[in-house]
Coordinates of C-alpha atoms (C1' of nucleotides) in Angstrom, one line a residue:
Chain A
M826 CA 0.0 0.0 0.0
T827 CA 2.8 2.4 0.9
G828 CA 5.4 1.3 -1.6
Y829 CA 5.4 2.9 -5.1
S830 CA 7.6 1.6 -7.9
E831 CA 10.1 3.9 -9.6
K832 CA 7.8 4.2 -12.6
Q833 CA 4.9 5.1 -10.4
I834 CA 6.9 7.8 -8.7
Q835 CA 8.1 9.0 -12.0
I836 CA 4.4 9.5 -13.1
M837 CA 3.3 11.1 -9.9
E838 CA 6.1 13.6 -9.9
A839 CA 5.4 14.5 -13.5
A840 CA 1.8 14.9 -12.6
E841 CA 2.7 17.0 -9.6
E842 CA 4.5 19.6 -11.6
L843 CA 1.8 19.8 -14.3
F844 CA -1.1 19.9 -11.8
A845 CA 0.8 22.7 -9.9
N846 CA 1.3 24.9 -12.9
K847 CA -1.7 24.1 -15.1
G848 CA -4.2 22.8 -12.6
F849 CA -5.8 19.4 -12.5
D850 CA -8.4 20.1 -15.2
G851 CA -5.8 22.0 -17.3
T852 CA -3.6 18.9 -17.4
S853 CA -4.4 16.0 -19.7
V854 CA -3.3 12.5 -19.0
R855 CA -1.5 12.7 -22.4
D856 CA 0.5 15.6 -21.0
I857 CA 1.4 13.6 -17.9
A858 CA 2.4 10.6 -20.0
E859 CA 4.6 12.7 -22.2
E860 CA 6.2 14.5 -19.3
A861 CA 6.9 11.2 -17.5
G862 CA 8.1 9.5 -20.6
V863 CA 5.6 6.6 -20.4
N864 CA 2.8 5.3 -22.5
L865 CA -0.6 6.9 -22.1
A866 CA -2.2 3.6 -20.9
M867 CA 0.3 3.1 -18.1
I868 CA -1.5 5.8 -16.0
S869 CA -4.8 3.9 -16.0
Y870 CA -2.8 0.7 -15.6
Y871 CA -1.0 1.8 -12.4
F872 CA -3.5 4.2 -10.9
G873 CA -6.9 3.4 -12.3
S874 CA -7.8 6.9 -13.3
K875 CA -6.6 10.5 -13.4
E876 CA -8.6 11.2 -10.2
K877 CA -7.0 8.3 -8.4
L878 CA -3.6 9.4 -9.5
M879 CA -4.2 12.7 -7.7
E880 CA -5.3 10.8 -4.6
S881 CA -2.1 8.7 -4.8
L882 CA -0.1 11.9 -5.1
F883 CA -1.7 13.2 -1.9
Q884 CA -1.0 10.0 -0.1
Y885 CA 2.6 9.9 -1.4
R886 CA 3.3 13.5 -0.3
G887 CA 1.0 13.6 2.7
H888 CA 3.0 10.7 4.1
Y889 CA 6.1 12.7 4.7
I890 CA 4.5 16.1 5.2
T891 CA 3.2 15.3 8.6
L892 CA 5.9 13.5 10.5
Q893 CA 8.2 16.2 12.0
L894 CA 8.0 18.7 14.8
E895 CA 7.0 16.5 17.8
N896 CA 10.5 15.7 19.1
M897 CA 11.5 19.4 18.9
L898 CA 8.4 20.4 20.9
Q899 CA 9.4 18.1 23.7
N900 CA 12.9 19.6 24.0
K901 CA 13.3 20.9 27.5
E902 CA 16.4 23.1 26.8
M903 CA 14.8 25.4 24.2
S904 CA 12.8 28.5 25.2
S905 CA 9.2 28.7 23.8
L906 CA 10.3 31.4 21.5
Q907 CA 13.1 29.3 20.1
K908 CA 10.6 26.5 19.5
V909 CA 8.3 28.9 17.6
Y910 CA 11.3 29.9 15.5
G911 CA 11.9 26.2 14.9
V912 CA 8.3 25.7 13.7
I913 CA 8.7 28.7 11.4
D914 CA 11.9 27.4 9.8
S915 CA 10.7 23.8 9.5
Y916 CA 7.4 24.9 8.0
M917 CA 9.2 27.2 5.5
E918 CA 11.7 24.5 4.5
R919 CA 8.9 22.1 3.9
I920 CA 6.9 24.4 1.7
M921 CA 10.1 25.4 -0.2
K922 CA 11.0 21.8 -0.8
L923 CA 7.5 20.8 -1.9
Q924 CA 6.5 24.0 -3.8
C925 CA 4.5 22.1 -6.5
F926 CA 2.6 20.1 -4.0
H927 CA 1.8 23.2 -2.0
K928 CA 0.4 24.9 -5.1
I929 CA -1.9 21.9 -5.7
M930 CA -3.1 22.0 -2.1
S931 CA -3.8 25.7 -2.4
R932 CA -5.9 25.0 -5.5
E933 CA -7.7 22.2 -3.8
Q934 CA -8.7 24.4 -0.9
M935 CA -10.5 26.8 -3.2
A936 CA -12.7 24.1 -4.8
D937 CA -16.3 24.0 -3.7
V938 CA -16.9 20.4 -4.4
K939 CA -15.0 18.5 -1.7
G940 CA -13.0 15.7 -3.1
A941 CA -11.0 12.9 -1.5
T942 CA -8.2 15.3 -0.7
T943 CA -10.4 17.5 1.6
K944 CA -10.2 15.2 4.6
L945 CA -6.5 15.0 4.5
I946 CA -6.1 18.7 4.3
H947 CA -8.5 19.2 7.1
E948 CA -6.6 16.8 9.4
L949 CA -3.3 18.3 8.5
K950 CA -4.5 21.8 9.4
K951 CA -6.1 20.5 12.6
K952 CA -2.9 18.8 13.7
N953 CA -0.8 21.8 12.9
Q954 CA -3.0 24.2 14.7
E955 CA -3.1 21.9 17.8
L956 CA 0.7 21.7 17.9
V957 CA 1.1 25.4 17.7
Q958 CA -1.7 26.0 20.2
Q959 CA 0.1 23.7 22.6
L960 CA 3.4 25.5 22.1
I961 CA 1.9 28.9 22.6
S962 CA 0.0 27.8 25.8
E963 CA 3.3 26.5 27.2
G964 CA 5.0 29.8 26.5
Q965 CA 2.1 31.7 28.2
K966 CA 2.3 29.5 31.3
K967 CA 6.0 30.1 31.5
G968 CA 5.3 33.9 31.2
E969 CA 7.3 34.1 28.0
F970 CA 4.3 35.1 25.9
K971 CA 1.5 37.5 26.6
K972 CA -2.1 36.6 26.9
N973 CA -4.8 36.9 24.3
I974 CA -3.0 35.4 21.3
D975 CA -5.2 34.4 18.4
V976 CA -3.6 31.2 17.3
P977 CA -5.8 30.5 14.2
L978 CA -4.9 33.9 12.8
L979 CA -1.3 33.5 13.6
M980 CA -1.4 30.3 11.6
A981 CA -3.0 32.1 8.8
T982 CA -0.1 34.6 8.8
L983 CA 2.5 31.9 8.8
I984 CA 0.8 29.8 6.1
G985 CA -0.5 32.7 4.1
T986 CA 2.7 34.7 4.0
T987 CA 4.8 31.8 3.1
G988 CA 2.3 30.4 0.6
H989 CA 1.8 33.8 -1.1
L990 CA 5.5 34.3 -1.6
V991 CA 5.9 30.8 -3.1
T992 CA 3.0 31.1 -5.5
T993 CA 4.0 34.7 -6.6
Q994 CA 7.7 34.4 -6.5
H995 CA 7.9 35.3 -10.2
Y996 CA 6.2 38.6 -9.5
Y997 CA 8.3 39.2 -6.4
K998 CA 11.5 38.6 -8.5
K999 CA 10.4 41.1 -11.1
L1000 CA 9.0 43.7 -8.7
N1001 CA 12.2 43.8 -6.7
N1002 CA 14.8 43.6 -9.5
L1003 CA 16.1 40.2 -8.6
E1004 CA 16.0 38.7 -12.0
A1005 CA 19.7 38.5 -12.3
L1006 CA 19.8 35.9 -9.5
S1007 CA 19.9 32.2 -10.3
D1008 CA 17.2 29.9 -9.0
E1009 CA 19.3 28.7 -6.1
E1010 CA 20.5 32.2 -5.2
F1011 CA 17.0 33.5 -5.3
E1012 CA 15.7 30.6 -3.1
K1013 CA 18.5 31.2 -0.6
H1014 CA 17.7 35.0 -0.6
I1015 CA 14.0 34.5 -0.1
K1016 CA 14.4 31.9 2.6
K1017 CA 16.7 34.2 4.6
K1018 CA 14.4 37.2 4.2
L1019 CA 11.2 35.3 4.9
S1020 CA 12.7 33.6 8.0
N1021 CA 13.8 36.9 9.5
H1022 CA 10.5 38.6 8.6
L1023 CA 8.3 35.9 10.2
K1024 CA 10.5 35.6 13.3
S1025 CA 10.4 39.3 14.0
L1026 CA 6.7 39.3 13.3
F1027 CA 6.0 36.4 15.7
K1028 CA 8.4 37.8 18.4
A1029 CA 6.6 41.1 18.3
V1030 CA 3.1 39.7 18.5
L1031 CA 3.9 37.1 21.0
T1032 CA 6.1 39.0 23.5
Y1033 CA 5.6 42.7 23.3
E1034 CA 2.9 44.2 25.5
Chain B
M195 CA -15.5 49.8 -24.7
T196 CA -16.1 50.2 -21.0
G197 CA -19.8 49.7 -20.9
Y198 CA -21.2 46.2 -20.6
S199 CA -24.9 45.4 -21.1
E200 CA -26.9 43.8 -18.3
K201 CA -26.7 40.4 -20.1
Q202 CA -23.0 40.6 -20.5
I203 CA -22.6 41.4 -16.8
Q204 CA -24.9 38.5 -16.0
I205 CA -22.6 36.2 -18.0
M206 CA -19.4 37.5 -16.5
E207 CA -20.7 37.2 -12.9
A208 CA -21.8 33.7 -13.5
A209 CA -18.4 32.8 -15.0
E210 CA -16.7 34.6 -12.1
E211 CA -18.3 32.3 -9.5
L212 CA -17.7 29.2 -11.5
F213 CA -14.1 30.0 -12.4
A214 CA -13.4 30.8 -8.7
N215 CA -14.7 27.5 -7.4
K216 CA -14.0 25.1 -10.3
G217 CA -11.1 26.8 -12.0
F218 CA -11.0 28.1 -15.6
D219 CA -10.4 24.6 -17.2
G220 CA -12.9 23.0 -14.8
T221 CA -15.7 25.2 -16.0
S222 CA -17.3 24.5 -19.4
V223 CA -19.1 27.2 -21.4
R224 CA -22.2 25.1 -21.0
D225 CA -21.9 25.4 -17.2
I226 CA -21.6 29.2 -17.6
A227 CA -24.5 29.5 -20.0
E228 CA -26.7 27.5 -17.6
E229 CA -25.7 29.4 -14.5
A230 CA -26.3 32.7 -16.3
G231 CA -29.6 31.5 -17.8
V232 CA -28.6 32.2 -21.4
N233 CA -28.1 30.2 -24.5
L234 CA -24.7 28.6 -25.1
A235 CA -24.0 30.5 -28.2
M236 CA -24.5 33.9 -26.5
I237 CA -21.0 33.6 -24.9
S238 CA -19.2 33.4 -28.2
Y239 CA -21.6 36.1 -29.6
Y240 CA -20.8 38.6 -26.8
F241 CA -17.2 37.8 -25.9
G242 CA -15.8 35.8 -28.9
S243 CA -14.4 33.0 -26.8
K244 CA -14.1 31.6 -23.3
E245 CA -10.6 33.0 -23.1
K246 CA -11.8 36.5 -24.0
L247 CA -14.6 36.2 -21.5
M248 CA -12.0 35.8 -18.9
E249 CA -10.1 38.9 -20.1
S250 CA -13.4 40.9 -20.1
L251 CA -13.9 39.8 -16.5
F252 CA -10.5 41.0 -15.5
Q253 CA -11.2 44.3 -17.3
Y254 CA -14.6 44.6 -15.6
R255 CA -13.2 43.9 -12.1
G256 CA -9.8 45.4 -12.6
H257 CA -11.6 48.7 -13.4
Y258 CA -12.9 49.2 -9.9
I259 CA -10.2 47.3 -8.0
T260 CA -7.5 50.0 -8.5
L261 CA -9.1 53.3 -7.9
Q262 CA -9.1 53.9 -4.1
L263 CA -6.5 54.9 -1.5
E264 CA -4.8 58.0 -3.0
N265 CA -7.0 60.6 -1.3
M266 CA -6.6 59.0 2.1
L267 CA -2.8 59.0 1.6
Q268 CA -2.8 62.7 1.1
N269 CA -4.8 63.4 4.3
K270 CA -2.6 65.7 6.5
E271 CA -4.5 65.0 9.7
M272 CA -3.9 61.3 10.0
S273 CA -0.9 59.8 11.5
S274 CA 1.1 57.4 9.3
L275 CA 0.0 54.5 11.5
Q276 CA -3.6 55.5 11.1
K277 CA -3.1 55.5 7.3
V278 CA -1.6 52.0 7.5
Y279 CA -4.7 51.0 9.4
G280 CA -6.7 52.5 6.6
V281 CA -4.8 50.6 3.9
I282 CA -5.4 47.3 5.9
D283 CA -9.1 47.9 6.2
S284 CA -9.6 49.0 2.7
Y285 CA -7.7 46.1 1.2
M286 CA -9.5 43.7 3.5
E287 CA -12.9 45.1 2.5
R288 CA -12.0 44.8 -1.2
I289 CA -11.0 41.2 -0.9
M290 CA -14.1 40.3 1.1
K291 CA -16.4 42.0 -1.4
L292 CA -14.7 40.4 -4.4
Q293 CA -13.9 37.0 -3.0
C294 CA -14.5 35.1 -6.2
F295 CA -12.4 37.4 -8.3
H296 CA -9.6 37.2 -5.7
K297 CA -9.7 33.4 -6.0
I298 CA -9.4 33.6 -9.7
M299 CA -6.4 36.0 -9.4
S300 CA -4.7 33.6 -7.0
R301 CA -5.2 30.8 -9.4
E302 CA -3.8 32.8 -12.3
Q303 CA -0.7 33.7 -10.3
M304 CA 0.2 30.1 -10.0
A305 CA 0.1 29.4 -13.8
D306 CA 3.3 29.0 -15.6
V307 CA 2.1 30.1 -19.0
K308 CA 1.5 33.8 -18.7
G309 CA -1.8 34.9 -20.2
A310 CA -3.4 38.3 -20.9
T311 CA -4.1 38.7 -17.2
T312 CA -0.5 38.6 -16.1
K313 CA 0.3 42.2 -17.1
L314 CA -2.7 43.5 -15.2
I315 CA -1.8 41.6 -12.0
H316 CA 1.8 42.8 -12.3
E317 CA 0.8 46.4 -12.6
L318 CA -1.7 46.1 -9.7
K319 CA 1.0 44.6 -7.5
K320 CA 3.5 47.3 -8.5
K321 CA 1.2 50.1 -7.8
N322 CA 0.1 48.7 -4.4
Q323 CA 3.7 48.2 -3.4
E324 CA 4.7 51.7 -4.4
L325 CA 1.8 53.3 -2.5
V326 CA 2.7 51.3 0.7
Q327 CA 6.4 52.0 0.3
Q328 CA 5.6 55.7 0.0
L329 CA 3.5 55.6 3.1
I330 CA 6.1 53.7 5.1
S331 CA 8.9 56.1 4.0
E332 CA 6.7 59.0 5.2
G333 CA 6.3 57.4 8.6
Q334 CA 10.0 56.8 8.9
K335 CA 10.8 60.5 8.0
K336 CA 8.3 61.6 10.7
G337 CA 10.0 59.3 13.2
E338 CA 6.8 57.3 13.7
F339 CA 8.2 54.1 12.2
K340 CA 11.5 52.4 12.7
K341 CA 14.2 51.9 10.0
N342 CA 14.9 48.7 8.1
I343 CA 11.3 47.7 7.2
D344 CA 11.0 45.1 4.5
V345 CA 8.0 46.4 2.5
P346 CA 7.7 43.6 0.0
L347 CA 7.5 41.0 2.8
L348 CA 5.1 43.2 4.7
M349 CA 2.9 43.2 1.6
A350 CA 3.2 39.4 1.4
T351 CA 1.9 39.2 5.0
L352 CA -1.1 41.5 4.3
I353 CA -2.0 39.9 1.0
G354 CA -1.1 36.3 2.1
T355 CA -2.9 36.3 5.4
T356 CA -6.0 37.9 4.0
G357 CA -6.0 35.7 0.9
H358 CA -5.4 32.5 2.9
L359 CA -8.3 33.2 5.2
V360 CA -10.6 33.9 2.3
T361 CA -9.7 30.8 0.4
T362 CA -9.8 28.5 3.4
Q363 CA -12.7 30.0 5.3
H364 CA -14.5 26.7 5.1
Y365 CA -11.7 25.0 7.0
Y366 CA -11.4 27.9 9.4
K367 CA -15.1 27.6 10.2
K368 CA -14.9 23.9 10.9
L369 CA -11.6 24.1 12.8
N370 CA -12.8 26.7 15.2
N371 CA -16.4 25.5 15.8
L372 CA -18.1 28.4 14.1
E373 CA -20.4 26.4 11.9
A374 CA -23.5 27.6 13.7
L375 CA -22.9 31.1 12.5
S376 CA -24.8 32.4 9.4
D377 CA -22.7 33.6 6.4
E378 CA -23.2 37.3 7.4
E379 CA -22.3 36.7 11.0
F380 CA -19.3 34.7 10.1
E381 CA -18.1 37.4 7.6
K382 CA -18.5 40.0 10.3
H383 CA -16.7 37.9 12.8
I384 CA -13.8 37.2 10.6
K385 CA -13.5 40.8 9.4
K386 CA -13.2 42.0 12.9
K387 CA -10.7 39.4 14.0
L388 CA -8.6 39.8 10.9
S389 CA -8.6 43.6 11.1
N390 CA -7.4 43.5 14.7
H391 CA -4.8 40.9 14.0
L392 CA -3.3 42.7 11.1
K393 CA -3.3 46.0 12.8
S394 CA -1.5 44.7 15.9
L395 CA 0.9 42.8 13.7
F396 CA 1.7 45.9 11.6
K397 CA 1.9 48.2 14.7
A398 CA 4.4 45.8 16.3
V399 CA 6.6 45.4 13.3
L400 CA 6.5 49.1 12.3
T401 CA 7.0 50.9 15.6
Y402 CA 8.5 48.6 18.3
E403 CA 12.3 48.7 18.6
Chain C
dT1101 C1' -49.2 55.6 -36.5
dT1102 C1' -48.2 52.6 -40.3
dG1103 C1' -45.6 49.3 -43.2
dG1104 C1' -41.2 47.9 -44.9
dT1105 C1' -36.4 47.2 -44.1
dT1106 C1' -32.3 46.7 -41.7
dT1107 C1' -29.9 45.4 -37.6
dA1108 C1' -29.3 43.0 -33.3
dA1109 C1' -30.4 39.1 -30.4
dT1110 C1' -31.5 34.4 -29.7
dT1111 C1' -31.9 29.6 -30.7
dA1112 C1' -31.1 24.4 -31.7
dA1113 C1' -28.2 21.8 -34.2
dA1114 C1' -24.0 20.5 -35.9
dC1115 C1' -18.8 20.9 -36.4
dG1116 C1' -14.2 19.1 -35.6
dT1117 C1' -11.1 18.3 -31.5
dT1118 C1' -9.7 16.8 -27.4
dT1119 C1' -10.8 14.4 -23.4
dG1120 C1' -10.3 10.1 -20.1
dT1121 C1' -10.5 5.3 -20.5
dT1122 C1' -10.5 0.6 -22.5
dT1123 C1' -9.3 -2.9 -25.6
dA1124 C1' -6.6 -6.5 -27.6
dA1125 C1' -2.3 -7.7 -29.3
dC1126 C1' 2.5 -7.9 -28.2
dT1127 C1' 6.9 -8.1 -25.3
dT1128 C1' 9.4 -8.8 -21.3
dT1129 C1' 10.2 -10.9 -17.0
dG1130 C1' 10.5 -14.5 -13.3
Chain D
dC603 C1' 4.8 -20.9 -19.7
dA604 C1' 2.1 -17.9 -16.8
dA605 C1' 2.1 -13.1 -15.0
dA606 C1' 3.3 -8.5 -15.4
dG607 C1' 4.4 -4.8 -18.3
dT608 C1' 3.9 -2.2 -22.5
dT609 C1' 2.0 -0.7 -26.7
dA610 C1' -0.9 1.6 -30.6
dA611 C1' -5.5 1.9 -31.7
dA612 C1' -10.1 2.7 -30.8
dC613 C1' -14.1 4.3 -27.9
dA614 C1' -17.8 7.3 -26.4
dA615 C1' -18.4 11.5 -24.1
dA616 C1' -17.5 16.3 -23.5
dC617 C1' -15.3 20.2 -25.1
dG618 C1' -15.2 25.2 -27.4
dT619 C1' -16.9 27.2 -31.4
dT620 C1' -19.7 28.0 -35.7
dT621 C1' -23.6 27.7 -38.5
dA622 C1' -28.0 28.8 -40.4
dA623 C1' -32.6 29.8 -39.3
dT624 C1' -35.7 32.5 -36.5
dT625 C1' -37.4 36.2 -33.5
dA626 C1' -37.2 40.8 -31.6
dA627 C1' -35.9 45.6 -31.8
dA628 C1' -34.7 49.8 -34.0
dC629 C1' -35.1 52.7 -37.7
dC630 C1' -37.2 55.8 -41.1
dA631 C1' -39.9 57.6 -44.8
dA632 C1' -44.9 58.2 -45.9

DNA sequence: TTGGTTTAATTAAACGTTTGTTTAACTTTG
DNA sequence: CAAAGTTAAACAAACGTTTAATTAAACCAA
């Protein structure tokens, strides 16, 4: 159930890039087959249908999108603020590494008809919010953080800011005259900037009175 | 050129809702015709094609999405922070009022092949960033704001947080046990919360040392 | 106002493509 | 030699767009 062959992964990753940039309906199974370098019929053969290919992709990525964080949260030597910084960096790294998958999730969240992916997204969000809520409550008990912190909106700022930057990086590049930078340079640049920005934002809103 | 007939607007607004929730490629012209209550052929008759209908929609919405802000920025009696608060509320109101159009724009920004909408989005972003940059610089000169403010990332936070909340409000509602609220109550609730959140965020990052 | 003519609006049907999926024949593998 | 993998071809359905026929609206001289 969990193991995908090389060829299946090849197909899923081709589909991932196309779904991210053209949308699910904007991508034909022939596009995917060509991009993956396999015969058209292999997609039905391995996954059953285009829809089920999407579900497999969510399972494939969802599998390693949820596992981290816990051990860091139990670390006794870090301050609560340091842990928040850890959450920010780990979330950011994750989005940066899985940019295409993140775009697909963003698209899915806009849809009105709820598909098989909806449940997974909801659980992911729930778990994330609980972890952060727990972390913030701990900081409040220790007196590190102030009272009256709106955790859901804080999450919206973390996810929204990061996501917006990822999905509009082309515009960001042009708007701020960074077109000379290579892709790696630009990613490094934006990671650094975004990390600093989010940390100072969270520090301010969590600690200042 | 600027005037659309009632029937044309009827078609564009039907298309807007469908494009927002199903995507451009996920919406057929037959869907649009049915939703708008017109004959299939009227879409080609009035707009030429599905693609050109999309362009018309951008022109129709883009027309009244850009006009505000300037007169408030020239107000001599407001503090710079008050003006920033004004920008936040006005941006938020705009997104809330045009939720569907905003979803469409978000989707368009993810696309790799740049369509006729790309230029408009770029210009909109550029103008917004310039206005905010101007406002922040003014506050810095007056000594109201601190130095070293990253305006592009601040914009990403404003736009990203607001946009994320709009596109994921269904999840937000469920996750925070607000499903008993009517649509109007929920919109009022979220507007209030988001406005407070963004203002305290901006105040902290602009003024605290 | 009337009657005649032109223009615009509206319709159902048909057009050629592209879509996702399946078939049946063939090849490779264990 | 049976099972799994791979292929080109074919399938019906849905797609965006166009056609040709019909109705409604606008116009204008008598």
